[in-house]
mmCIF file of N, CA and C in Angstrom:
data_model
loop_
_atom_site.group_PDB
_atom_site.id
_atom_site.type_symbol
_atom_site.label_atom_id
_atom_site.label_comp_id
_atom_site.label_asym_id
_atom_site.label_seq_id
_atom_site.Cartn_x
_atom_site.Cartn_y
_atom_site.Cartn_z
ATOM 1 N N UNK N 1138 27.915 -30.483 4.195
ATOM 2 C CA UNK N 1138 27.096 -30.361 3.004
ATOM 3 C C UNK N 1138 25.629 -30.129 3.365
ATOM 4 N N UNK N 1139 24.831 -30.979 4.090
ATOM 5 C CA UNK N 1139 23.719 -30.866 4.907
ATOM 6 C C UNK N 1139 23.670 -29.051 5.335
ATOM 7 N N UNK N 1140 24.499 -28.586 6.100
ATOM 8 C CA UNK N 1140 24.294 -27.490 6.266
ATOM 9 C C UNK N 1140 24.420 -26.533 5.682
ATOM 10 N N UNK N 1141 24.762 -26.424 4.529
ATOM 11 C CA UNK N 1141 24.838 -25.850 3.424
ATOM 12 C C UNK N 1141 23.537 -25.751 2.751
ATOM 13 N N UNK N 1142 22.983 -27.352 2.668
ATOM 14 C CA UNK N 1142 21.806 -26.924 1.835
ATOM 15 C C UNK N 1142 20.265 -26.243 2.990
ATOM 16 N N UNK N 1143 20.526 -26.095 4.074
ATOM 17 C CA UNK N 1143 19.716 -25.825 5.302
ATOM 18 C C UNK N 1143 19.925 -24.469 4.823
ATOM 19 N N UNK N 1144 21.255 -23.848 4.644
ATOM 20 C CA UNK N 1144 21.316 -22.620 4.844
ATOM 21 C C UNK N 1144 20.571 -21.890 3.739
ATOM 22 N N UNK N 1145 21.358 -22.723 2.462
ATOM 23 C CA UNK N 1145 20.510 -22.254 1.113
ATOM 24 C C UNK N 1145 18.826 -22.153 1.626
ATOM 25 N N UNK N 1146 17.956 -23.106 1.815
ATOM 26 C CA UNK N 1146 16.660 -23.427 2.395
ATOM 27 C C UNK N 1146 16.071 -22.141 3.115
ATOM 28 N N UNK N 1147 16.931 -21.948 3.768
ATOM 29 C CA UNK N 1147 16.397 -20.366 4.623
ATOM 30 C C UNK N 1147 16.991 -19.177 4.360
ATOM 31 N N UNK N 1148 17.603 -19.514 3.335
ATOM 32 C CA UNK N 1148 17.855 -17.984 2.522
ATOM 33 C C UNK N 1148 16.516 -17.886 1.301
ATOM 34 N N UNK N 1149 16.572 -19.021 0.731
ATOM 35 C CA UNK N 1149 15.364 -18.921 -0.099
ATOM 36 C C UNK N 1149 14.004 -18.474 0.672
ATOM 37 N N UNK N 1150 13.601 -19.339 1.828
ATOM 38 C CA UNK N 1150 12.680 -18.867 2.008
ATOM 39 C C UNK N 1150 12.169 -17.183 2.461
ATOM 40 N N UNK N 1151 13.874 -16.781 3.243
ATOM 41 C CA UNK N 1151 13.974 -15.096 3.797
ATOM 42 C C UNK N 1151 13.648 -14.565 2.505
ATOM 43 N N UNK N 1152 13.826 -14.927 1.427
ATOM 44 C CA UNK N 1152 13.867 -13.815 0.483
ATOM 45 C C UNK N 1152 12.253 -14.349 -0.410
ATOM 46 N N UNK N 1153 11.881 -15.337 -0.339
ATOM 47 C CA UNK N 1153 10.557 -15.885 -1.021
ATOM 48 C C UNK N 1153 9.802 -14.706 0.177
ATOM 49 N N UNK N 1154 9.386 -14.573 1.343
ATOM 50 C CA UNK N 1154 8.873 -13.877 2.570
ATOM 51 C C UNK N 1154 8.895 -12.257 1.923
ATOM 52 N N UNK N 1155 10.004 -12.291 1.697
ATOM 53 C CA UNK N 1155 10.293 -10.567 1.652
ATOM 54 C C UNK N 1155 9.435 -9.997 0.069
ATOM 55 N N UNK N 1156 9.718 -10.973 -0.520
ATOM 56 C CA UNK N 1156 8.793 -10.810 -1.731
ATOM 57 C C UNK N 1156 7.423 -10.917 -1.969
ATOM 58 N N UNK N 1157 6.658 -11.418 -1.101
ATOM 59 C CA UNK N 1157 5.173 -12.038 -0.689
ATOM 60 C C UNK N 1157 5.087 -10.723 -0.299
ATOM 61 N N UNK N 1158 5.765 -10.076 0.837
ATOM 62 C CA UNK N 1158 5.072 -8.907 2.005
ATOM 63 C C UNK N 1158 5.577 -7.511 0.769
ATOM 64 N N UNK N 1159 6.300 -7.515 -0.118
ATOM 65 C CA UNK N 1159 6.517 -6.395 -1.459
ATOM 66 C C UNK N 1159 5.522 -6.239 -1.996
ATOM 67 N N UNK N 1160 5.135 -7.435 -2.812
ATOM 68 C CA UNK N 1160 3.702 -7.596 -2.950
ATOM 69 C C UNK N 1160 2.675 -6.840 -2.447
ATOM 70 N N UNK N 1161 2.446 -7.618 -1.019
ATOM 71 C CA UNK N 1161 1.247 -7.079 -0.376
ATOM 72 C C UNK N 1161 1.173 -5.865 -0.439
ATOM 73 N N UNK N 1162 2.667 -5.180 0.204
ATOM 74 C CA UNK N 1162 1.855 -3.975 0.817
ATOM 75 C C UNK N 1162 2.134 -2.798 -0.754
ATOM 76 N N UNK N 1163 2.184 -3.063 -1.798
ATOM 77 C CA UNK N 1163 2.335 -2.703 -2.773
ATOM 78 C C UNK N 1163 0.442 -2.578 -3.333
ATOM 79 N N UNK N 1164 0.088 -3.575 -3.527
ATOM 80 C CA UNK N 1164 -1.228 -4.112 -3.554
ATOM 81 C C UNK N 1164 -2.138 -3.352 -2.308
ATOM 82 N N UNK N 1165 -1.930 -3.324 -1.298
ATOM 83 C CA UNK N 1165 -2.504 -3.000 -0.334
ATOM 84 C C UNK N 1165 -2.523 -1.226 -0.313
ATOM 85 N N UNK N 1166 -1.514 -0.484 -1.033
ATOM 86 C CA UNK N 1166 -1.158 0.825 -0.938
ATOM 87 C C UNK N 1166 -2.361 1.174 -1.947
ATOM 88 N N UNK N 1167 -2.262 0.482 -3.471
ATOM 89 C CA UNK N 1167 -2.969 1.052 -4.297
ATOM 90 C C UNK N 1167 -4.313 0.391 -4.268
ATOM 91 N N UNK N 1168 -4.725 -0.642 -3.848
ATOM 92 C CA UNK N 1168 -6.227 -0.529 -3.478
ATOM 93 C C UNK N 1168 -7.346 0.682 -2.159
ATOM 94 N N UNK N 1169 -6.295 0.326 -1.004
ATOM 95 C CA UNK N 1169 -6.087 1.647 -0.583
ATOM 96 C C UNK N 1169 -6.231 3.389 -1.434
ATOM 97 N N UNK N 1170 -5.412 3.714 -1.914
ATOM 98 C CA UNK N 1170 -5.587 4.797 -2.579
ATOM 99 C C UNK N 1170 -6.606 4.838 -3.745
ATOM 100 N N UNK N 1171 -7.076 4.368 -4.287
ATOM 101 C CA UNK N 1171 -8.122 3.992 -5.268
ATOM 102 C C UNK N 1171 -9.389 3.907 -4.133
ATOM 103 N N UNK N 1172 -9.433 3.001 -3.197
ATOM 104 C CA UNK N 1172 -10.623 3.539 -2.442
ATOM 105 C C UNK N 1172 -10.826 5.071 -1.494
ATOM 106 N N UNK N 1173 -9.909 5.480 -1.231
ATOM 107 C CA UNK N 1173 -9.979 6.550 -0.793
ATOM 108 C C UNK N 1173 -10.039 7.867 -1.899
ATOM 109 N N UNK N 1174 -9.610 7.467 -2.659
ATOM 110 C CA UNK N 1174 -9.919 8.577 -4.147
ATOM 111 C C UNK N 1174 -11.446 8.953 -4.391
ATOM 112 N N UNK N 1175 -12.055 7.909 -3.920
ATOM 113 C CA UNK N 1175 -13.664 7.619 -4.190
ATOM 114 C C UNK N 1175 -13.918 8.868 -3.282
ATOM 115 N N UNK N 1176 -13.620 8.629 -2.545
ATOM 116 C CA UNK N 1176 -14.295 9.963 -1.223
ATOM 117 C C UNK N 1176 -13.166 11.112 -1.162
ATOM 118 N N UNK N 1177 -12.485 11.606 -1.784
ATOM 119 C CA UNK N 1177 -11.652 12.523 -1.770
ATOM 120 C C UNK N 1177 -12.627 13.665 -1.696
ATOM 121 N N UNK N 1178 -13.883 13.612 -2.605
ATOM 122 C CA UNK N 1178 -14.770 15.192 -2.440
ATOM 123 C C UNK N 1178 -14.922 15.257 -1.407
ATOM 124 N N UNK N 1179 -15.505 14.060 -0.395
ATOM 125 C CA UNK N 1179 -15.590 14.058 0.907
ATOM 126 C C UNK N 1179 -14.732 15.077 1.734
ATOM 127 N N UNK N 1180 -13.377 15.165 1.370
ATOM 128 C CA UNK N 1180 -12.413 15.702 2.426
ATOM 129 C C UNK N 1180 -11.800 14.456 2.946
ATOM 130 N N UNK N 1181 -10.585 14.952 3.331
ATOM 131 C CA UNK N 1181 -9.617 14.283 3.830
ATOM 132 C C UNK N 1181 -9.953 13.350 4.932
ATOM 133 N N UNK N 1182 -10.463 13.407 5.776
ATOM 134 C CA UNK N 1182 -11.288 12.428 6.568
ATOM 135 C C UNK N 1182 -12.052 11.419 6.353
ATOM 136 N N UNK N 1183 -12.597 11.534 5.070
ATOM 137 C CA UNK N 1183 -13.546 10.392 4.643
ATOM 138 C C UNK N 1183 -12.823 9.921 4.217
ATOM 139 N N UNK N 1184 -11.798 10.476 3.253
ATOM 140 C CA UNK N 1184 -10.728 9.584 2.444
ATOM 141 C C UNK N 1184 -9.917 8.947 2.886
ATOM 142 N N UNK N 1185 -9.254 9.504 4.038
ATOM 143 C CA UNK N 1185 -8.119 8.807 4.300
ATOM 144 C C UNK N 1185 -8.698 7.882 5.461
ATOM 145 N N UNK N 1186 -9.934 7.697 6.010
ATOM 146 C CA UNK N 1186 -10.523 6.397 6.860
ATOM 147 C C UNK N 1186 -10.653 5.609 6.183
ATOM 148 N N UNK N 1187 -11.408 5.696 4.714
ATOM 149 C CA UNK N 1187 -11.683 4.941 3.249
ATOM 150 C C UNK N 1187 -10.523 4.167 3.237
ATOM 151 N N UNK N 1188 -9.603 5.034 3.284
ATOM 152 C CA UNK N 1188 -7.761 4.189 2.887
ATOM 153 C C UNK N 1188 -7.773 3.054 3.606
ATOM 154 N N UNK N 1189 -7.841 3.495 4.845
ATOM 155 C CA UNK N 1189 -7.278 3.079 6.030
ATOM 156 C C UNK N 1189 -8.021 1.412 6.286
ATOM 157 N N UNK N 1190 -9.061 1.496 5.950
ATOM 158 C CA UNK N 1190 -10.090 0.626 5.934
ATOM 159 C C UNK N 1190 -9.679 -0.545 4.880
ATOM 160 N N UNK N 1191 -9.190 -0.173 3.537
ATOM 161 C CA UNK N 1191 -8.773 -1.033 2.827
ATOM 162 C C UNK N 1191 -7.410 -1.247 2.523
ATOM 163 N N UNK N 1192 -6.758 -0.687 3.268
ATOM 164 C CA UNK N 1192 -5.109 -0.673 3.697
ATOM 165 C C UNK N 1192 -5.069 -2.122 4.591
ATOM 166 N N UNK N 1193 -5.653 -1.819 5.617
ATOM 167 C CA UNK N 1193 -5.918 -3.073 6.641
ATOM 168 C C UNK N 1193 -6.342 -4.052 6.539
ATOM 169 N N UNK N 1194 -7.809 -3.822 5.289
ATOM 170 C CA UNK N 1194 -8.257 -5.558 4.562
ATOM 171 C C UNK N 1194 -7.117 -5.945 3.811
ATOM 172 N N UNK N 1195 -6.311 -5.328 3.702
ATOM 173 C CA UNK N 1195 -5.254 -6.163 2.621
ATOM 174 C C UNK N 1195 -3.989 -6.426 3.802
ATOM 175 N N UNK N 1196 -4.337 -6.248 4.565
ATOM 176 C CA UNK N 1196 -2.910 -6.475 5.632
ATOM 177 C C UNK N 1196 -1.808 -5.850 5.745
ATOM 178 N N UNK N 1197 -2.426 -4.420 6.058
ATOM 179 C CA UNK N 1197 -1.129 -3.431 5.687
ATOM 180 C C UNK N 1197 -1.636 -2.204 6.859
ATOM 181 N N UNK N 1198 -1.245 -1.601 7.413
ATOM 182 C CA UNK N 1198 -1.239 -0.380 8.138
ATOM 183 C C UNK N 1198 -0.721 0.944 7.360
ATOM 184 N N UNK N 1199 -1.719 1.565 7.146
ATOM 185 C CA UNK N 1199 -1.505 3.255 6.589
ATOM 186 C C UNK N 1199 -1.064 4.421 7.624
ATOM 187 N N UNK N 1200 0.236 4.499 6.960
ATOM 188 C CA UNK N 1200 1.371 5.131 8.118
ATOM 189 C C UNK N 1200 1.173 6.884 7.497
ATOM 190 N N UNK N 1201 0.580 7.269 6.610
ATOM 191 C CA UNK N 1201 0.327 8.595 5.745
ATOM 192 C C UNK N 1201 -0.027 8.431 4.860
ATOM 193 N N UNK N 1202 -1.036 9.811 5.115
ATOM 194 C CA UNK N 1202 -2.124 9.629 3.861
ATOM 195 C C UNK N 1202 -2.496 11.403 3.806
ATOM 196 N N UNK N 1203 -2.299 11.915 2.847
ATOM 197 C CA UNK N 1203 -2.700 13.381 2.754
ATOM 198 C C UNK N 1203 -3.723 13.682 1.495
ATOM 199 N N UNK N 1204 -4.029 14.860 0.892
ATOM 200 C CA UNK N 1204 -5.693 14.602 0.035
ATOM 201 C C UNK N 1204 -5.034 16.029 -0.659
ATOM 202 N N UNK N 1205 -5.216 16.113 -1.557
ATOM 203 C CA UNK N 1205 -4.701 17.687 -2.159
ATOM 204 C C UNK N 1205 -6.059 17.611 -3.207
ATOM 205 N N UNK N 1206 -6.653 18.174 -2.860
ATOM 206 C CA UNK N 1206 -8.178 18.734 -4.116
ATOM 207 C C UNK N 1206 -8.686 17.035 -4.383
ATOM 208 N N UNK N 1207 -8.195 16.766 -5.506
ATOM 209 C CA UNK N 1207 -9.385 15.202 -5.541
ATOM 210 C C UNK N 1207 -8.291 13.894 -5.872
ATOM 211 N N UNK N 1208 -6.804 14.726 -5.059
ATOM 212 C CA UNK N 1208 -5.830 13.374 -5.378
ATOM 213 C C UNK N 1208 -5.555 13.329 -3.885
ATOM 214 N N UNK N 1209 -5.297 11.696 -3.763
ATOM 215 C CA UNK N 1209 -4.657 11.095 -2.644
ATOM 216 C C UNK N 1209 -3.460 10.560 -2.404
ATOM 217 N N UNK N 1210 -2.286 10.836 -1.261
ATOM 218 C CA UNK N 1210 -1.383 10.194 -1.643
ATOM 219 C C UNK N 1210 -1.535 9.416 -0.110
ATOM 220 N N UNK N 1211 -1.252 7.930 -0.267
ATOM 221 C CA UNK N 1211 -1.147 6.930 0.871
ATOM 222 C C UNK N 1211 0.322 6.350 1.073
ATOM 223 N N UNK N 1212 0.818 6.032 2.359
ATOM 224 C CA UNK N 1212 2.066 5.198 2.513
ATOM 225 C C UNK N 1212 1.370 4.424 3.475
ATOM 226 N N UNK N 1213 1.330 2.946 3.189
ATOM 227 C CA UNK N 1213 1.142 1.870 4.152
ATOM 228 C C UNK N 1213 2.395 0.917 4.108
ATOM 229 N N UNK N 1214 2.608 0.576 5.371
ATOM 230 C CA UNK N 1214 3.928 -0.354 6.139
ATOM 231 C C UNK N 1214 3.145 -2.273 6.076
ATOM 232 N N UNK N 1215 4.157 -2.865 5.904
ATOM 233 C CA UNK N 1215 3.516 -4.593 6.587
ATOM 234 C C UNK N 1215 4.871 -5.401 7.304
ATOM 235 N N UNK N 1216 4.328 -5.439 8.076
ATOM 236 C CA UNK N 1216 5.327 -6.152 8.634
ATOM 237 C C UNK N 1216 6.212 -7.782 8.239
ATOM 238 N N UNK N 1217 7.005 -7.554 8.428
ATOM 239 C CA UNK N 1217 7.993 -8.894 7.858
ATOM 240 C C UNK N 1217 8.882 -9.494 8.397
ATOM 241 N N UNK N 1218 8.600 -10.821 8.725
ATOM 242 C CA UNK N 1218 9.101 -12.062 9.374
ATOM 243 C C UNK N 1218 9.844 -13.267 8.728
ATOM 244 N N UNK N 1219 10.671 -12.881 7.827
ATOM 245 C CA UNK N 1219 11.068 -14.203 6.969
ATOM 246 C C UNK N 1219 11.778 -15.033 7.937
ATOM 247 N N UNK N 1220 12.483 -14.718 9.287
ATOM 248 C CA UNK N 1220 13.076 -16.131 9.969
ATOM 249 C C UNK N 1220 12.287 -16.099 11.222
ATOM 250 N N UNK N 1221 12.466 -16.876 12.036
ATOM 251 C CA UNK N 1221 12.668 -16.841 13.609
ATOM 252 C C UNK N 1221 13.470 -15.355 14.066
ATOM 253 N N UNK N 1222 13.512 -14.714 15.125
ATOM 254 C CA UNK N 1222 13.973 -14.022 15.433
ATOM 255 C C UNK N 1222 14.204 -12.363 14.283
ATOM 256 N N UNK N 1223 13.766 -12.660 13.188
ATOM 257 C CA UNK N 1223 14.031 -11.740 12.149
ATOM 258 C C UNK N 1223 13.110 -10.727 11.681
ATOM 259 N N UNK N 1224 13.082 -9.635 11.800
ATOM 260 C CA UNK N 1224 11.781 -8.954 11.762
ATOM 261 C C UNK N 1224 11.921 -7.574 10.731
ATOM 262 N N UNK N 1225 11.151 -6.615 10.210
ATOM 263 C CA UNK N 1225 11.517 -5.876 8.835
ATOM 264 C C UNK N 1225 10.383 -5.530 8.686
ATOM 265 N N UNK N 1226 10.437 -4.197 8.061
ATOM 266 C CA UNK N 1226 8.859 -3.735 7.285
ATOM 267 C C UNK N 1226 9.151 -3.280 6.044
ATOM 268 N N UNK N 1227 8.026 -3.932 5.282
ATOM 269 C CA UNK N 1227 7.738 -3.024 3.823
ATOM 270 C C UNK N 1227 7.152 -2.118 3.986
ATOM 271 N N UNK N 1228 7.155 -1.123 3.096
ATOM 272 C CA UNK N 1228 6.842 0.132 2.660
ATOM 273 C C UNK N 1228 6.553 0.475 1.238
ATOM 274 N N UNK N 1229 5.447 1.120 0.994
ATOM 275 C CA UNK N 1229 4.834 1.422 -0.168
ATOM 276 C C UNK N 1229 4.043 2.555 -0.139
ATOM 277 N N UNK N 1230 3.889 3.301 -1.093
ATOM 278 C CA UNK N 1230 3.181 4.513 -0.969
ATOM 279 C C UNK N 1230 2.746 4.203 -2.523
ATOM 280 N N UNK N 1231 1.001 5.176 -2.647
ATOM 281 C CA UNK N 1231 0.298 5.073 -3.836
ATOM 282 C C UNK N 1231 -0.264 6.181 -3.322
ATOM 283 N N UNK N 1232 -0.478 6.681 -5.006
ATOM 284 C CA UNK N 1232 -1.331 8.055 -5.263
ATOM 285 C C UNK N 1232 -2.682 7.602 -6.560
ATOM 286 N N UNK N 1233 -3.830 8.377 -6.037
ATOM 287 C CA UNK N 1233 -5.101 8.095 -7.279
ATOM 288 C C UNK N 1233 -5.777 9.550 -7.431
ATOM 289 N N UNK N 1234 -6.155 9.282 -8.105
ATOM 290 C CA UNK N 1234 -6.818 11.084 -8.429
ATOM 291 C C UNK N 1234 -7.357 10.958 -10.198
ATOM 292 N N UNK N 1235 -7.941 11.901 -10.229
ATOM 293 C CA UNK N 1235 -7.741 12.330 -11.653
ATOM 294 C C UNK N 1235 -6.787 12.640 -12.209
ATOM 295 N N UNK N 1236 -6.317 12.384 -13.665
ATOM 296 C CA UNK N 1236 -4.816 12.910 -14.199
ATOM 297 C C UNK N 1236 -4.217 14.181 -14.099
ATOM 298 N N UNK N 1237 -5.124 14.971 -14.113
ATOM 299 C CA UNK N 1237 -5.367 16.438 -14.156
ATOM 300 C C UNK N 1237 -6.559 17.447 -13.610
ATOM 301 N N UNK N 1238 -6.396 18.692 -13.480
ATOM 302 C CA UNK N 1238 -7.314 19.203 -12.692
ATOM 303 C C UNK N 1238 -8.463 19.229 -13.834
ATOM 304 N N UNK N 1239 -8.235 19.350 -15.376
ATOM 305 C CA UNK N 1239 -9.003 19.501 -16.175
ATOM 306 C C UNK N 1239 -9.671 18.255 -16.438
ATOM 307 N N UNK N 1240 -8.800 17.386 -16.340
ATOM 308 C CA UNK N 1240 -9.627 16.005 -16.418
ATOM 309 C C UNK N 1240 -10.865 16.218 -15.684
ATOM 310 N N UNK N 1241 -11.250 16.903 -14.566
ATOM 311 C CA UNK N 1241 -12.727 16.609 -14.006
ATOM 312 C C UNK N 1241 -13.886 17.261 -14.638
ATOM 313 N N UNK N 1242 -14.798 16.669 -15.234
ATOM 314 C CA UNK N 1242 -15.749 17.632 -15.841
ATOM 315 C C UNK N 1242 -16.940 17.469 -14.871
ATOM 316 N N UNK N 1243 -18.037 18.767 -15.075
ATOM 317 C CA UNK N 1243 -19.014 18.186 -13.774
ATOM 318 C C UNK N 1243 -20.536 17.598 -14.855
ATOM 319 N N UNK N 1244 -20.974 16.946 -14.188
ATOM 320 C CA UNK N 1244 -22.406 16.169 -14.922
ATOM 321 C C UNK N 1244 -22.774 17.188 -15.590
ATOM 322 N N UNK N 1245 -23.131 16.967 -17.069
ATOM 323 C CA UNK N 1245 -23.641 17.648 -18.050
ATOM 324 C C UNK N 1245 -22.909 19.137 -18.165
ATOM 325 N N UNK N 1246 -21.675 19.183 -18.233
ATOM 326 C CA UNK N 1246 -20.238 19.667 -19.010
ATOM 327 C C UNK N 1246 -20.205 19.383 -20.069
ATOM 328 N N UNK N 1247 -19.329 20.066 -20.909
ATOM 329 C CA UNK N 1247 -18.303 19.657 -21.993
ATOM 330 C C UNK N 1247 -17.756 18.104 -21.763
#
């Protein structure tokens, strides 16, 4: 019985773990892409370091990141440890941009 409820114990927690790091790197993708959207006029370089920069404050590694005109799309990974010996990555990808190409108007436009 004891080991039964041990087992339950570390199934809950494998799966409480796996849900924390869903989270993150979910969170971590779209703050990420939202900061790198900022510098998209920049070019792809500013943007996707931008990403990369706040991919990593959130505890996540940006595994791809590409820039098409003033949208970004990011995929950042986090790594996941719910047991001893047990290891796994999340994955998440986020896109930010304007809705549309028309959506952008320039200062003192329509």
């Amino acid at each position: 019985m004891g080991l039964v409820l041990v087992a339950l114990g570390l199934a809950g927690a494998a799966v409480g773990s796996a849900r924390v790091a869903r989270h993150q790197v979910r969170n971590a993708a779209d703050l990420g892409a939202l900061a790198g959207a900022q510098r998209a006029i920049e070019g792809e370089g500013a943007a996707c370091a931008q990403a990369a920069r706040y991919a990593a404050a959130n505890g996540a590694r940006m595994t791809r990141c590409t820039v098409s005109g003033l949208e970004i799309v990011i995929r950042v990974e986090v790594a996941v440890n719910p047991l001893p010996g047990v290891s796994g990555v999340a994955e998440a990808a986020a896109r930010a941009g304007p809705v549309s190409a028309d959506a952008v108007t320039v200062a003192g436009g329509p």
